Coordinates of C-alpha atoms in Angstrom, one line a residue:
X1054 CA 13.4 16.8 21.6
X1055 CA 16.7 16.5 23.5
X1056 CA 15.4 13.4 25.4
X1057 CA 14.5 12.0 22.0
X1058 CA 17.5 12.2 20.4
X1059 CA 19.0 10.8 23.7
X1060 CA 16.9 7.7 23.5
X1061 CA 17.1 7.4 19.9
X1062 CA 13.4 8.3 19.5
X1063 CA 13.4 11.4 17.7
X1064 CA 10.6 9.8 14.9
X1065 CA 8.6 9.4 17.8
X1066 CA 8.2 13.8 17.7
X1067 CA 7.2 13.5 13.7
X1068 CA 3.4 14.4 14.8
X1069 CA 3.9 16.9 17.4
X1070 CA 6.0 18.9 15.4
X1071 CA 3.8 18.9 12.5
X1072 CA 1.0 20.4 15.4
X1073 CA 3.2 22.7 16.6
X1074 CA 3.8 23.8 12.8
X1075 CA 0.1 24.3 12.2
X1076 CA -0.5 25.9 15.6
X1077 CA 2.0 28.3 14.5
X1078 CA 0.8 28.9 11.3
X1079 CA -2.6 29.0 11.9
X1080 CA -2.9 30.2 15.8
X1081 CA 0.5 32.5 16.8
X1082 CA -1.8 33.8 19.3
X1083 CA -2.2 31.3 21.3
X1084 CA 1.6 30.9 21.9
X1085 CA 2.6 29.4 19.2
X1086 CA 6.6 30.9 18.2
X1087 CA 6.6 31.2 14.5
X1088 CA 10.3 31.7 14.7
X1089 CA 10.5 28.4 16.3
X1090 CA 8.6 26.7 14.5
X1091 CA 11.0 27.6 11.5
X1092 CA 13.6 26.1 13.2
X1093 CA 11.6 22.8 14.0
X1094 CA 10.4 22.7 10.2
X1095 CA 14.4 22.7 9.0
X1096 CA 14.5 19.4 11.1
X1097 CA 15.7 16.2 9.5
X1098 CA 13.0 13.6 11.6
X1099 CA 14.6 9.9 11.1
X1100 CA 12.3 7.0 9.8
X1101 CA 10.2 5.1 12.4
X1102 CA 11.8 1.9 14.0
X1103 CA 10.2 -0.1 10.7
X1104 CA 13.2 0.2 8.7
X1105 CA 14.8 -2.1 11.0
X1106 CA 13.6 -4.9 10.0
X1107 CA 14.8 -4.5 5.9
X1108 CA 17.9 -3.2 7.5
X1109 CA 18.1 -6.7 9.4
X1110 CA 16.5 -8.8 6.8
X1111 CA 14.3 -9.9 9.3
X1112 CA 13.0 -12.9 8.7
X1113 CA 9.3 -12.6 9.2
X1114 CA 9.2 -8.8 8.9
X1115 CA 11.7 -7.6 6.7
X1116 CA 11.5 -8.2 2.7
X1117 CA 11.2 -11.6 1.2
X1118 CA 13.8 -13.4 -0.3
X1119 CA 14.3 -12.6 -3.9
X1120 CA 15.6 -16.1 -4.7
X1121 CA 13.8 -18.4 -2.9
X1122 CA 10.4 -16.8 -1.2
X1123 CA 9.1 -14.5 -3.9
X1124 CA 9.3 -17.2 -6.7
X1125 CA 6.7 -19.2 -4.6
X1126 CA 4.1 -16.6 -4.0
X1127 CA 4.3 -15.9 -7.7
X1128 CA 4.1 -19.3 -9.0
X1129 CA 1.1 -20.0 -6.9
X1130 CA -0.6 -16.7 -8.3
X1131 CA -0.1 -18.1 -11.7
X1132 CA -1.1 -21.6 -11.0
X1133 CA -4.6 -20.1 -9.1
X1134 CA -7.3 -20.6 -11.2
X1135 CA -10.2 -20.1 -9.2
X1136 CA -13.3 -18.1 -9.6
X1137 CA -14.8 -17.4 -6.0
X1138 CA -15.0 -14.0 -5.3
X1139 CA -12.8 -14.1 -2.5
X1140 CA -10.3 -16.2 -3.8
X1141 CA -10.3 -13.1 -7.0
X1142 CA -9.5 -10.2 -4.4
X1143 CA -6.4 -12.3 -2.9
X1144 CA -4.8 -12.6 -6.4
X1145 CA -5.3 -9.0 -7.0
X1146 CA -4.0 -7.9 -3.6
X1147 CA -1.1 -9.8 -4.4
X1148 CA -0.9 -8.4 -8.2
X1149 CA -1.0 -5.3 -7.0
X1150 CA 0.9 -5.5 -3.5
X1151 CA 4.3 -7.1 -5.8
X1152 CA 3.5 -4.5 -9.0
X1153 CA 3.6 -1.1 -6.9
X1154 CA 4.3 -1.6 -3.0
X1155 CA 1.7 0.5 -2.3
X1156 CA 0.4 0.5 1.8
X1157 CA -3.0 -1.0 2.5
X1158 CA -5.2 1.8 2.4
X1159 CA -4.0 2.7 -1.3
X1160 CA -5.5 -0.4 -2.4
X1161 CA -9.0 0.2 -0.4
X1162 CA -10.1 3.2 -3.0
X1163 CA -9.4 2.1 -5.8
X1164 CA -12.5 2.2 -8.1
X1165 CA -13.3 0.3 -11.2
X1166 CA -12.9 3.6 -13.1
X1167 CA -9.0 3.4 -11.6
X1168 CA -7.9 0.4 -14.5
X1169 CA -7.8 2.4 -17.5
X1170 CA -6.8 0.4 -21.3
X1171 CA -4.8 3.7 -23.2
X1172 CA -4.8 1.2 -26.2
X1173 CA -8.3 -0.1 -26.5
X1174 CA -8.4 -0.8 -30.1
X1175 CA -4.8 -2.9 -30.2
X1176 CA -4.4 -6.4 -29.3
X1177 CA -1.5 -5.2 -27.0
X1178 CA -3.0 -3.6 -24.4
X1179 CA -1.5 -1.1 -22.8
X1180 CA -2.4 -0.5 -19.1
X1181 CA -2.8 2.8 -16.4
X1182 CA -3.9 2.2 -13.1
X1183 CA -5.1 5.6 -11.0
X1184 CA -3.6 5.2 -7.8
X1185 CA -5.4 7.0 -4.9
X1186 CA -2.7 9.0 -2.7
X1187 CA -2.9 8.9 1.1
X1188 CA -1.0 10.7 3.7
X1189 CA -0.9 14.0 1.3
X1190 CA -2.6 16.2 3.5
X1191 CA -5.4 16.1 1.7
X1192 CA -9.5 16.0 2.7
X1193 CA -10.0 13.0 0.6
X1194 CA -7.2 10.6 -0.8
X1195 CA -9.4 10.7 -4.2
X1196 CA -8.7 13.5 -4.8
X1197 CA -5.7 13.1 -6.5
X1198 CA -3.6 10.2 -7.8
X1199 CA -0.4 8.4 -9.3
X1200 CA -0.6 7.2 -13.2
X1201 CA 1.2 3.7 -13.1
X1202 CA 1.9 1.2 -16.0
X1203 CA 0.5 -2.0 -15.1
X1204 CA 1.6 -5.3 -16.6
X1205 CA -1.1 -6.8 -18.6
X1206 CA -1.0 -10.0 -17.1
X1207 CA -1.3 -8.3 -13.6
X1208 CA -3.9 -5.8 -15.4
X1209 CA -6.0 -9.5 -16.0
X1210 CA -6.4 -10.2 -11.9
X1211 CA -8.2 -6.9 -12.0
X1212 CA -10.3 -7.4 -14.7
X1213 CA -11.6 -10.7 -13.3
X1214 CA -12.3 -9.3 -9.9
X1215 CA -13.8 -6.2 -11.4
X1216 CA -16.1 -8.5 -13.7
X1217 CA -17.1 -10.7 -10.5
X1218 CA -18.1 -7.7 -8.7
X1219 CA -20.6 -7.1 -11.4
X1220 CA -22.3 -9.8 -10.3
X1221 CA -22.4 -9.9 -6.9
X1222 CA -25.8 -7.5 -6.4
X1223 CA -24.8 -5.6 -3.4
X1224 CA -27.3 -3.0 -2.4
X1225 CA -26.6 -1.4 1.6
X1226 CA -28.9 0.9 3.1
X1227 CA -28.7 3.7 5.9
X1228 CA -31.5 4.7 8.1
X1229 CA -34.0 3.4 5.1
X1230 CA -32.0 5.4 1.9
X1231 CA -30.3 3.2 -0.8
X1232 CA -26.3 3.8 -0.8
X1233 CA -25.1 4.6 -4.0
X1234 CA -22.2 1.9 -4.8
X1235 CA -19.3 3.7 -6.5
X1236 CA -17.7 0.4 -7.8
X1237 CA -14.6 0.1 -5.4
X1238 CA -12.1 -2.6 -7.0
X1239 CA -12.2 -4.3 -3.9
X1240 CA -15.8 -4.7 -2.8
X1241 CA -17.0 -5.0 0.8
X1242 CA -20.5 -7.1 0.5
X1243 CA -20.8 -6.3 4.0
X1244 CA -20.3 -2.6 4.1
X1245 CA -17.9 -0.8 5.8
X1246 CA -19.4 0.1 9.0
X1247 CA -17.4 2.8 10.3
X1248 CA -17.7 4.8 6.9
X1249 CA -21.2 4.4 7.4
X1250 CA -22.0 5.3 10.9
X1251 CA -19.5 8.5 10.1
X1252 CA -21.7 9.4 7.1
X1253 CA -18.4 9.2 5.0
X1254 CA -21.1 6.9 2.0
X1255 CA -18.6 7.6 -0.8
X1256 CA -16.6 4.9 1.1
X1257 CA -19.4 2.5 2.0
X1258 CA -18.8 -0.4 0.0
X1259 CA -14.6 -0.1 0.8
X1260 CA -12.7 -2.5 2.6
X1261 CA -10.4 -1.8 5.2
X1262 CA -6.8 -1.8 5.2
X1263 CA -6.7 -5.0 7.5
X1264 CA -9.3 -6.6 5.5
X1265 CA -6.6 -6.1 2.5
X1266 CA -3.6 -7.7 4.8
X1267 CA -6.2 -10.6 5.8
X1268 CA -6.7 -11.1 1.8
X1269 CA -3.1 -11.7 1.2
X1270 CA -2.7 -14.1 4.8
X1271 CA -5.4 -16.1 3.2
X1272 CA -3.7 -16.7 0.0
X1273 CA -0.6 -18.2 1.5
X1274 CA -2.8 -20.0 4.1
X1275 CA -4.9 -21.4 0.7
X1276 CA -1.7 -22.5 -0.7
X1277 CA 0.5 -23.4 1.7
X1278 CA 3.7 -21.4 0.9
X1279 CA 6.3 -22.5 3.3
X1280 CA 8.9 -20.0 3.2
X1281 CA 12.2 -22.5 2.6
X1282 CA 14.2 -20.3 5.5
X1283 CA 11.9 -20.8 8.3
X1284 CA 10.1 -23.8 7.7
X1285 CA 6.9 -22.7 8.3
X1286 CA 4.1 -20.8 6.5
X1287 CA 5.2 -17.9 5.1
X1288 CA 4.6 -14.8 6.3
X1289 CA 3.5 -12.2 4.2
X1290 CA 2.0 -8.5 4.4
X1291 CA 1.4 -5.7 2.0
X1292 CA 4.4 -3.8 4.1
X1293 CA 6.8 -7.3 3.5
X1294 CA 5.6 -7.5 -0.2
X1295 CA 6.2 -3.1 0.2
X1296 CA 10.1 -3.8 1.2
X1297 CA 10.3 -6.6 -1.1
X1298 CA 10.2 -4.1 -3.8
X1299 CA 12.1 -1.4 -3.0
X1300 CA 14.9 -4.0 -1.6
X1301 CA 14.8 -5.1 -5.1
X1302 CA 15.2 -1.7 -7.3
X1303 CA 17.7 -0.5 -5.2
X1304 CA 19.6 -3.7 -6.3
X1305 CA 19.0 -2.9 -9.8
X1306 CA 20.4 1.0 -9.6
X1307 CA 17.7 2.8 -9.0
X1308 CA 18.3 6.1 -8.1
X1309 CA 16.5 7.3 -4.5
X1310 CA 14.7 9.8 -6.2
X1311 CA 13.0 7.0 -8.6
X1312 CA 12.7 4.7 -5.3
X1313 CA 10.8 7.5 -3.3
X1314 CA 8.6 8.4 -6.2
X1315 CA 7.6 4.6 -6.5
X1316 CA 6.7 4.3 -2.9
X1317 CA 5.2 7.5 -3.1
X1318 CA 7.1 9.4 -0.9
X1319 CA 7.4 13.3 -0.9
X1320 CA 11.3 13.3 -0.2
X1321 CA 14.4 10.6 -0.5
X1322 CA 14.9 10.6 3.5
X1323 CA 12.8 7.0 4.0
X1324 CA 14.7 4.8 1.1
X1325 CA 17.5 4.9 2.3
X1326 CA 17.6 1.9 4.6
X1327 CA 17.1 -0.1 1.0
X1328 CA 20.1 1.1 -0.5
X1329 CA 21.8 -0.1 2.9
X1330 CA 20.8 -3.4 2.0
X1331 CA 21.5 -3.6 -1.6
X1332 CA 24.7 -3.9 -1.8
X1333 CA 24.7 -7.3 0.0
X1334 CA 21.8 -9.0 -1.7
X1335 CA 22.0 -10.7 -4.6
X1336 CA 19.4 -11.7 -7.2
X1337 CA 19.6 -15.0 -9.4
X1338 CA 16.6 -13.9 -12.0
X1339 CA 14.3 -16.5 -13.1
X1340 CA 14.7 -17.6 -16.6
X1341 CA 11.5 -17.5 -17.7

């Protein structure tokens, strides 16, 4: 720990700590100090090295520019009017990735069932989308969720891709037995192989998290966004389109404890690099 904090690497120990913690909660007899591991658990472990790159507005890494990057991304997501099934999980992975900031794997379980309509019956639809949680401790990261409004014209990008996968008959099998499909928003046609080899068929038909990233590459690639600060073809991730985000409501006032409950996050201690970097950003809004 000493050499660490020494090298500056003291989020490096986040893991080990968090074993030494069960070891002594679960296993003093092997060793474990529980009075020491109540002084580790009073810790304050930094953020990894990510936060660098919003801190230095990184160019390629760090958020997008408010004024002149994320304008283009969502005019082309507007103009897009195509149909193919691919084409309909890139809009909603974008939709999705600029509405809640969520990482990768949030996106890869969500389930048709997720999009819920709490108006039905009114021509002004009022949206819910059941985020899956990850990184809770948890056995499964269904089992439990985040209730978000979703814009309706956001809410539409799922409700095309959710109406394509309807018609795409995907049936996979294992060792000879049908796999039930449990409707994943985004659906993998091929099957996801390691769920299946692990026996984990609840998440057969999921994508991966780098299968989501790749969704989002391909957009930009499809429409040639060339980011006006480096010349060349934007680049643009879930975690980008993640700091984008947060970059921007810290701009706006949002208090840390909103921030961290937007990103999900179970304390304050990882948002603030964006309120670092909101004081020197500023944001022309779009008139429309």
């Amino acid at each position: 720990i000493n050499t660490a904090r020494s090298e500056h690497n003291l989020w490096y120990l986040y893991r080990p700590i968090q074993w030494y913690l069960y070891g002594a909660e679960h296993y003093p007899e092997l060793g474990f100090s529980t009075a020491y591991a109540s002084v580790l658990e009073t810790m304050s472990i930094p953020g990894n090295p990510k936060g660098e790159a919003v801190r230095m507005e990184d160019r390629d890494s760090g958020p997008l520019n408010h004024s002149l990057e994320l304008p283009l991304l969502i005019q082309a997501l507007k103009k897009d009017q195509s149909q193919e099934l691919e084409h309909l999980q890139q809009k909603a992975a974008i939709a999705l990735s600029i509405a809640f900031g969520r990482n990768p794997a949030n996106l890869t379980y969500l389930r048709h069932s997720d999009l819920v309509d709490l108006t039905p019956e009114s021509d002004d639809s009022v949206y819910v989308l059941r985020i899956p949680r990850i990184k809770k401790r948890l056995l499964n990261p269904r089992d439990d969720y985040v209730e978000e409004f979703l814009d309706p014209v956001f809410a539409g990008y799922i409700h095309e891709l959710i109406k394509a996968n309807n018609e795409v008959n995907v049936v996979l099998y294992h060792e000879s037995k049908k796999l039930p499909n449990p409707q994943p928003i985004f659906l993998n046609t091929k099957g996801n192989e390691a769920a299946i080899l692990s026996g984990d068929y609840e998440d057969a038909y999921n994508f991966s998290s780098s299968m989501i990233t790749s969704l989002i590459k391909g957009f930009v690639r499809r429409h040639n966004i060339i980011s006006p600060l480096t010349k060349e073809l934007m680049h643009v991730s879930v975690r980008r389109l993640r700091y984008t985000l947060a970059t921007g409501l810290a701009a706006e006032g949002i208090s840390k404890a909103a921030l961290a409950r937007i990103l999900d996050h179970t304390d304050t201690q990882h948002v603030h690099v964006y309120f670092e970097l909101a004081g020197k950003i500023v944001i022309q809004l779009d008139k429309a």
